[in-house]
PDB file of N, CA and C in Angstrom:
ATOM      1  N   UNK X 211      52.224 184.389 237.877  1.00 50.00           N
ATOM      2  CA  UNK X 211      52.395 185.252 236.481  1.00 50.00           C
ATOM      3  C   UNK X 211      52.076 184.237 235.278  1.00 50.00           C
ATOM      4  N   UNK X 212      52.508 182.837 235.768  1.00 54.00           N
ATOM      5  CA  UNK X 212      52.729 181.871 234.356  1.00 54.00           C
ATOM      6  C   UNK X 212      50.987 181.711 234.326  1.00 54.00           C
ATOM      7  N   UNK X 213      50.225 181.502 235.616  1.00 55.00           N
ATOM      8  CA  UNK X 213      49.105 181.346 235.692  1.00 55.00           C
ATOM      9  C   UNK X 213      48.007 182.230 235.123  1.00 55.00           C
ATOM     10  N   UNK X 214      48.288 183.363 235.022  1.00 54.00           N
ATOM     11  CA  UNK X 214      47.530 184.879 234.595  1.00 54.00           C
ATOM     12  C   UNK X 214      47.831 184.569 233.074  1.00 54.00           C
ATOM     13  N   UNK X 215      49.302 184.292 232.590  1.00 59.00           N
ATOM     14  CA  UNK X 215      49.307 184.430 231.146  1.00 59.00           C
ATOM     15  C   UNK X 215      48.448 183.058 230.536  1.00 59.00           C
ATOM     16  N   UNK X 216      48.251 181.996 231.093  1.00 57.00           N
ATOM     17  CA  UNK X 216      47.376 180.808 230.409  1.00 57.00           C
ATOM     18  C   UNK X 216      46.217 180.904 230.830  1.00 57.00           C
ATOM     19  N   UNK X 217      45.785 182.049 231.557  1.00 63.00           N
ATOM     20  CA  UNK X 217      44.558 182.309 231.587  1.00 63.00           C
ATOM     21  C   UNK X 217      44.011 183.366 230.726  1.00 63.00           C
ATOM     22  N   UNK X 218      44.946 184.080 230.268  1.00 69.00           N
ATOM     23  CA  UNK X 218      44.566 185.092 229.434  1.00 69.00           C
ATOM     24  C   UNK X 218      44.500 184.358 227.888  1.00 69.00           C
ATOM     25  N   UNK X 219      45.516 183.509 227.814  1.00 70.00           N
ATOM     26  CA  UNK X 219      45.534 182.602 226.589  1.00 70.00           C
ATOM     27  C   UNK X 219      44.013 181.896 226.374  1.00 70.00           C
ATOM     28  N   UNK X 220      43.535 181.279 227.285  1.00 73.00           N
ATOM     29  CA  UNK X 220      42.230 180.872 227.188  1.00 73.00           C
ATOM     30  C   UNK X 220      40.929 181.713 226.721  1.00 73.00           C
ATOM     31  N   UNK X 221      41.403 182.771 227.328  1.00 75.00           N
ATOM     32  CA  UNK X 221      40.189 183.508 227.001  1.00 75.00           C
ATOM     33  C   UNK X 221      40.501 184.398 225.580  1.00 75.00           C
ATOM     34  N   UNK X 222      41.696 184.633 225.182  1.00 77.00           N
ATOM     35  CA  UNK X 222      42.009 184.782 223.739  1.00 77.00           C
ATOM     36  C   UNK X 222      41.295 183.952 222.726  1.00 77.00           C
ATOM     37  N   UNK X 223      41.793 182.497 223.065  1.00 77.00           N
ATOM     38  CA  UNK X 223      41.361 181.379 222.199  1.00 77.00           C
ATOM     39  C   UNK X 223      39.745 181.263 222.223  1.00 77.00           C
ATOM     40  N   UNK X 224      38.906 181.477 223.446  1.00 77.00           N
ATOM     41  CA  UNK X 224      37.811 181.735 223.386  1.00 77.00           C
ATOM     42  C   UNK X 224      36.914 182.653 222.610  1.00 77.00           C
ATOM     43  N   UNK X 225      37.631 183.976 222.558  1.00 77.00           N
ATOM     44  CA  UNK X 225      37.222 184.967 221.624  1.00 77.00           C
ATOM     45  C   UNK X 225      37.391 184.766 220.168  1.00 77.00           C
ATOM     46  N   UNK X 226      38.676 184.076 219.989  1.00 74.00           N
ATOM     47  CA  UNK X 226      38.936 183.819 218.380  1.00 74.00           C
ATOM     48  C   UNK X 226      38.077 183.012 218.130  1.00 74.00           C
ATOM     49  N   UNK X 227      37.584 181.819 218.936  1.00 76.00           N
ATOM     50  CA  UNK X 227      36.488 180.737 218.530  1.00 76.00           C
ATOM     51  C   UNK X 227      35.094 181.798 218.127  1.00 76.00           C
ATOM     52  N   UNK X 228      34.858 182.267 219.296  1.00 77.00           N
ATOM     53  CA  UNK X 228      33.493 183.133 218.868  1.00 77.00           C
ATOM     54  C   UNK X 228      33.464 183.539 217.770  1.00 77.00           C
ATOM     55  N   UNK X 229      34.298 184.588 217.405  1.00 73.00           N
ATOM     56  CA  UNK X 229      34.448 185.499 216.261  1.00 73.00           C
ATOM     57  C   UNK X 229      34.512 184.426 215.218  1.00 73.00           C
ATOM     58  N   UNK X 230      35.149 183.315 215.048  1.00 73.00           N
ATOM     59  CA  UNK X 230      34.908 182.445 213.631  1.00 73.00           C
ATOM     60  C   UNK X 230      33.404 181.948 213.943  1.00 73.00           C
ATOM     61  N   UNK X 231      33.029 181.773 214.806  1.00 74.00           N
ATOM     62  CA  UNK X 231      31.564 180.951 214.763  1.00 74.00           C
ATOM     63  C   UNK X 231      30.682 182.333 213.997  1.00 74.00           C
ATOM     64  N   UNK X 232      30.727 183.500 214.759  1.00 74.00           N
ATOM     65  CA  UNK X 232      30.102 184.474 214.127  1.00 74.00           C
ATOM     66  C   UNK X 232      29.989 184.844 212.821  1.00 74.00           C
ATOM     67  N   UNK X 233      31.212 184.605 212.465  1.00 74.00           N
ATOM     68  CA  UNK X 233      31.657 184.715 211.019  1.00 74.00           C
ATOM     69  C   UNK X 233      31.183 183.889 209.756  1.00 74.00           C
ATOM     70  N   UNK X 234      31.330 182.339 210.828  1.00 72.00           N
ATOM     71  CA  UNK X 234      31.175 181.319 209.587  1.00 72.00           C
ATOM     72  C   UNK X 234      29.912 180.830 209.700  1.00 72.00           C
ATOM     73  N   UNK X 235      28.977 181.354 210.932  1.00 69.00           N
ATOM     74  CA  UNK X 235      27.653 180.489 210.762  1.00 69.00           C
ATOM     75  C   UNK X 235      26.447 181.351 209.875  1.00 69.00           C
ATOM     76  N   UNK X 236      26.408 182.437 209.456  1.00 66.00           N
ATOM     77  CA  UNK X 236      25.568 183.026 208.733  1.00 66.00           C
ATOM     78  C   UNK X 236      25.968 182.693 207.007  1.00 66.00           C
ATOM     79  N   UNK X 237      27.495 182.084 206.838  1.00 59.00           N
ATOM     80  CA  UNK X 237      27.743 181.619 205.416  1.00 59.00           C
ATOM     81  C   UNK X 237      27.140 180.354 205.304  1.00 59.00           C
ATOM     82  N   UNK X 238      27.216 179.411 206.358  1.00 54.00           N
ATOM     83  CA  UNK X 238      26.955 177.869 206.134  1.00 54.00           C
ATOM     84  C   UNK X 238      24.991 177.730 206.150  1.00 54.00           C
ATOM     85  N   UNK X 239      24.640 178.709 207.095  1.00 53.00           N
ATOM     86  CA  UNK X 239      23.309 178.832 206.966  1.00 53.00           C
ATOM     87  C   UNK X 239      22.598 179.146 205.597  1.00 53.00           C
ATOM     88  N   UNK X 240      23.250 180.467 204.769  1.00 51.00           N
ATOM     89  CA  UNK X 240      23.014 180.620 203.570  1.00 51.00           C
ATOM     90  C   UNK X 240      23.125 179.257 202.523  1.00 51.00           C
ATOM     91  N   UNK X 241      24.295 178.302 202.656  1.00 55.00           N
ATOM     92  CA  UNK X 241      24.311 177.235 201.845  1.00 55.00           C
ATOM     93  C   UNK X 241      23.254 176.532 202.019  1.00 55.00           C
ATOM     94  N   UNK X 242      22.519 176.086 203.129  1.00 56.00           N
ATOM     95  CA  UNK X 242      21.367 175.353 203.256  1.00 56.00           C
ATOM     96  C   UNK X 242      20.202 175.686 202.894  1.00 56.00           C
ATOM     97  N   UNK X 243      19.993 177.002 202.354  1.00 59.00           N
ATOM     98  CA  UNK X 243      18.559 177.091 201.743  1.00 59.00           C
ATOM     99  C   UNK X 243      18.513 176.551 200.471  1.00 59.00           C
ATOM    100  N   UNK X 244      17.130 176.010 200.149  1.00 69.00           N
ATOM    101  CA  UNK X 244      17.221 175.651 199.125  1.00 69.00           C
ATOM    102  C   UNK X 244      16.930 176.272 197.818  1.00 69.00           C
ATOM    103  N   UNK X 245      17.488 176.424 196.758  1.00 72.00           N
ATOM    104  CA  UNK X 245      17.559 177.248 195.717  1.00 72.00           C
ATOM    105  C   UNK X 245      17.151 176.459 194.627  1.00 72.00           C
ATOM    106  N   UNK X 246      16.477 176.494 193.327  1.00 80.00           N
ATOM    107  CA  UNK X 246      16.218 175.591 192.260  1.00 80.00           C
ATOM    108  C   UNK X 246      17.495 175.363 191.427  1.00 80.00           C
ATOM    109  N   UNK X 247      18.085 174.359 191.126  1.00 78.00           N
ATOM    110  CA  UNK X 247      18.916 174.110 190.452  1.00 78.00           C
ATOM    111  C   UNK X 247      18.914 174.594 188.984  1.00 78.00           C
ATOM    112  N   UNK X 248      20.212 175.094 188.380  1.00 79.00           N
ATOM    113  CA  UNK X 248      20.335 175.655 187.142  1.00 79.00           C
ATOM    114  C   UNK X 248      20.107 174.547 186.226  1.00 79.00           C
ATOM    115  N   UNK X 249      19.728 175.204 184.973  1.00 76.00           N
ATOM    116  CA  UNK X 249      19.173 174.121 183.876  1.00 76.00           C
ATOM    117  C   UNK X 249      20.755 173.932 183.328  1.00 76.00           C
ATOM    118  N   UNK X 250      20.978 172.522 182.852  1.00 73.00           N
ATOM    119  CA  UNK X 250      22.123 172.096 182.205  1.00 73.00           C
ATOM    120  C   UNK X 250      22.313 172.905 180.954  1.00 73.00           C
ATOM    121  N   UNK X 251      23.520 173.345 180.856  1.00 76.00           N
ATOM    122  CA  UNK X 251      23.877 174.099 179.826  1.00 76.00           C
ATOM    123  C   UNK X 251      24.291 173.260 178.336  1.00 76.00           C
ATOM    124  N   UNK X 252      24.379 172.158 178.694  1.00 72.00           N
ATOM    125  CA  UNK X 252      24.592 170.960 177.501  1.00 72.00           C
ATOM    126  C   UNK X 252      24.139 169.933 177.797  1.00 72.00           C
ATOM    127  N   UNK X 253      23.744 169.203 176.769  1.00 74.00           N
ATOM    128  CA  UNK X 253      23.160 167.650 177.262  1.00 74.00           C
ATOM    129  C   UNK X 253      24.394 166.644 176.729  1.00 74.00           C
ATOM    130  N   UNK X 254      24.418 165.218 177.137  1.00 78.00           N
ATOM    131  CA  UNK X 254      25.102 164.500 176.827  1.00 78.00           C
ATOM    132  C   UNK X 254      25.592 164.389 175.469  1.00 78.00           C
ATOM    133  N   UNK X 255      24.566 164.474 174.273  1.00 83.00           N
ATOM    134  CA  UNK X 255      25.082 164.085 172.826  1.00 83.00           C
ATOM    135  C   UNK X 255      26.016 165.080 172.381  1.00 83.00           C
ATOM    136  N   UNK X 256      26.244 166.188 173.230  1.00 85.00           N
ATOM    137  CA  UNK X 256      27.303 167.007 172.461  1.00 85.00           C
ATOM    138  C   UNK X 256      28.429 166.826 173.220  1.00 85.00           C
ATOM    139  N   UNK X 257      28.555 166.170 174.383  1.00 87.00           N
ATOM    140  CA  UNK X 257      29.967 165.567 174.828  1.00 87.00           C
ATOM    141  C   UNK X 257      30.304 164.475 174.141  1.00 87.00           C
ATOM    142  N   UNK X 258      29.526 163.362 173.917  1.00 91.00           N
ATOM    143  CA  UNK X 258      29.810 162.528 172.944  1.00 91.00           C
ATOM    144  C   UNK X 258      30.208 162.683 171.801  1.00 91.00           C
ATOM    145  N   UNK X 259      29.607 163.681 171.074  1.00 92.00           N
ATOM    146  CA  UNK X 259      30.307 164.080 169.526  1.00 92.00           C
ATOM    147  C   UNK X 259      31.568 164.754 169.616  1.00 92.00           C
ATOM    148  N   UNK X 260      31.591 165.615 170.796  1.00 90.00           N
ATOM    149  CA  UNK X 260      32.765 165.894 170.785  1.00 90.00           C
ATOM    150  C   UNK X 260      34.186 164.840 171.282  1.00 90.00           C
ATOM    151  N   UNK X 261      33.492 163.854 171.968  1.00 93.00           N
ATOM    152  CA  UNK X 261      34.932 162.505 172.327  1.00 93.00           C
ATOM    153  C   UNK X 261      34.664 162.221 170.677  1.00 93.00           C
ATOM    154  N   UNK X 262      33.671 161.867 170.030  1.00 94.00           N
ATOM    155  CA  UNK X 262      33.878 161.325 168.773  1.00 94.00           C
ATOM    156  C   UNK X 262      34.713 161.907 167.864  1.00 94.00           C
ATOM    157  N   UNK X 263      34.722 163.270 167.691  1.00 94.00           N
ATOM    158  CA  UNK X 263      35.803 164.058 166.844  1.00 94.00           C
ATOM    159  C   UNK X 263      36.916 163.926 167.282  1.00 94.00           C
ATOM    160  N   UNK X 264      37.292 163.783 168.431  1.00 94.00           N
ATOM    161  CA  UNK X 264      38.473 164.005 168.979  1.00 94.00           C
ATOM    162  C   UNK X 264      39.175 162.503 168.699  1.00 94.00           C
ATOM    163  N   UNK X 265      38.347 161.190 168.712  1.00 95.00           N
ATOM    164  CA  UNK X 265      38.837 160.019 168.440  1.00 95.00           C
ATOM    165  C   UNK X 265      39.203 159.699 166.954  1.00 95.00           C
ATOM    166  N   UNK X 266      38.118 160.454 166.333  1.00 95.00           N
ATOM    167  CA  UNK X 266      38.402 160.257 164.500  1.00 95.00           C
ATOM    168  C   UNK X 266      39.569 161.098 164.364  1.00 95.00           C
ATOM    169  N   UNK X 267      40.080 162.278 164.925  1.00 94.00           N
ATOM    170  CA  UNK X 267      41.247 162.917 164.698  1.00 94.00           C
ATOM    171  C   UNK X 267      42.614 162.177 165.172  1.00 94.00           C
ATOM    172  N   UNK X 268      42.520 161.438 166.169  1.00 94.00           N
ATOM    173  CA  UNK X 268      43.391 160.732 166.559  1.00 94.00           C
ATOM    174  C   UNK X 268      43.528 159.497 165.422  1.00 94.00           C
ATOM    175  N   UNK X 269      42.555 159.004 165.241  1.00 94.00           N
ATOM    176  CA  UNK X 269      42.372 157.694 164.129  1.00 94.00           C
ATOM    177  C   UNK X 269      43.297 158.331 162.921  1.00 94.00           C
ATOM    178  N   UNK X 270      43.058 159.469 162.515  1.00 93.00           N
ATOM    179  CA  UNK X 270      43.470 159.990 161.264  1.00 93.00           C
ATOM    180  C   UNK X 270      44.670 160.330 161.407  1.00 93.00           C
ATOM    181  N   UNK X 271      45.405 160.921 162.377  1.00 92.00           N
ATOM    182  CA  UNK X 271      46.656 160.921 162.572  1.00 92.00           C
ATOM    183  C   UNK X 271      47.437 159.742 162.973  1.00 92.00           C
ATOM    184  N   UNK X 272      46.998 158.575 163.437  1.00 92.00           N
ATOM    185  CA  UNK X 272      47.542 157.291 163.715  1.00 92.00           C
ATOM    186  C   UNK X 272      47.740 156.933 162.137  1.00 92.00           C
ATOM    187  N   UNK X 273      46.732 156.546 161.675  1.00 91.00           N
ATOM    188  CA  UNK X 273      46.701 156.043 160.239  1.00 91.00           C
ATOM    189  C   UNK X 273      47.755 157.035 159.123  1.00 91.00           C
ATOM    190  N   UNK X 274      47.806 158.433 159.265  1.00 88.00           N
ATOM    191  CA  UNK X 274      48.765 159.397 158.475  1.00 88.00           C
ATOM    192  C   UNK X 274      50.246 158.680 158.813  1.00 88.00           C
ATOM    193  N   UNK X 275      50.410 158.462 160.306  1.00 90.00           N
ATOM    194  CA  UNK X 275      51.884 157.904 160.759  1.00 90.00           C
ATOM    195  C   UNK X 275      52.247 156.562 160.301  1.00 90.00           C
ATOM    196  N   UNK X 276      51.275 155.809 160.206  1.00 88.00           N
ATOM    197  CA  UNK X 276      51.505 154.309 160.098  1.00 88.00           C
ATOM    198  C   UNK X 276      51.910 154.189 158.623  1.00 88.00           C
ATOM    199  N   UNK X 277      51.185 154.970 157.827  1.00 80.00           N
ATOM    200  CA  UNK X 277      51.275 154.915 156.317  1.00 80.00           C
ATOM    201  C   UNK X 277      52.112 155.946 155.802  1.00 80.00           C
TER     202      UNK X 277
END
């Protein structure tokens, strides 16, 4: 009886693995298709300008606190 249960467990495991591969393979093959990259939404200068504004604000606050 224990051998029969172990055999059924192996069958269930094989079916579970097969279902996983059937569901996962179409998703993985869809990711491999080459599609054009989207255009960048912003360039580096806007990011640099934002960082500069934050640093100037920090300097202004520190100057206000020190004086």
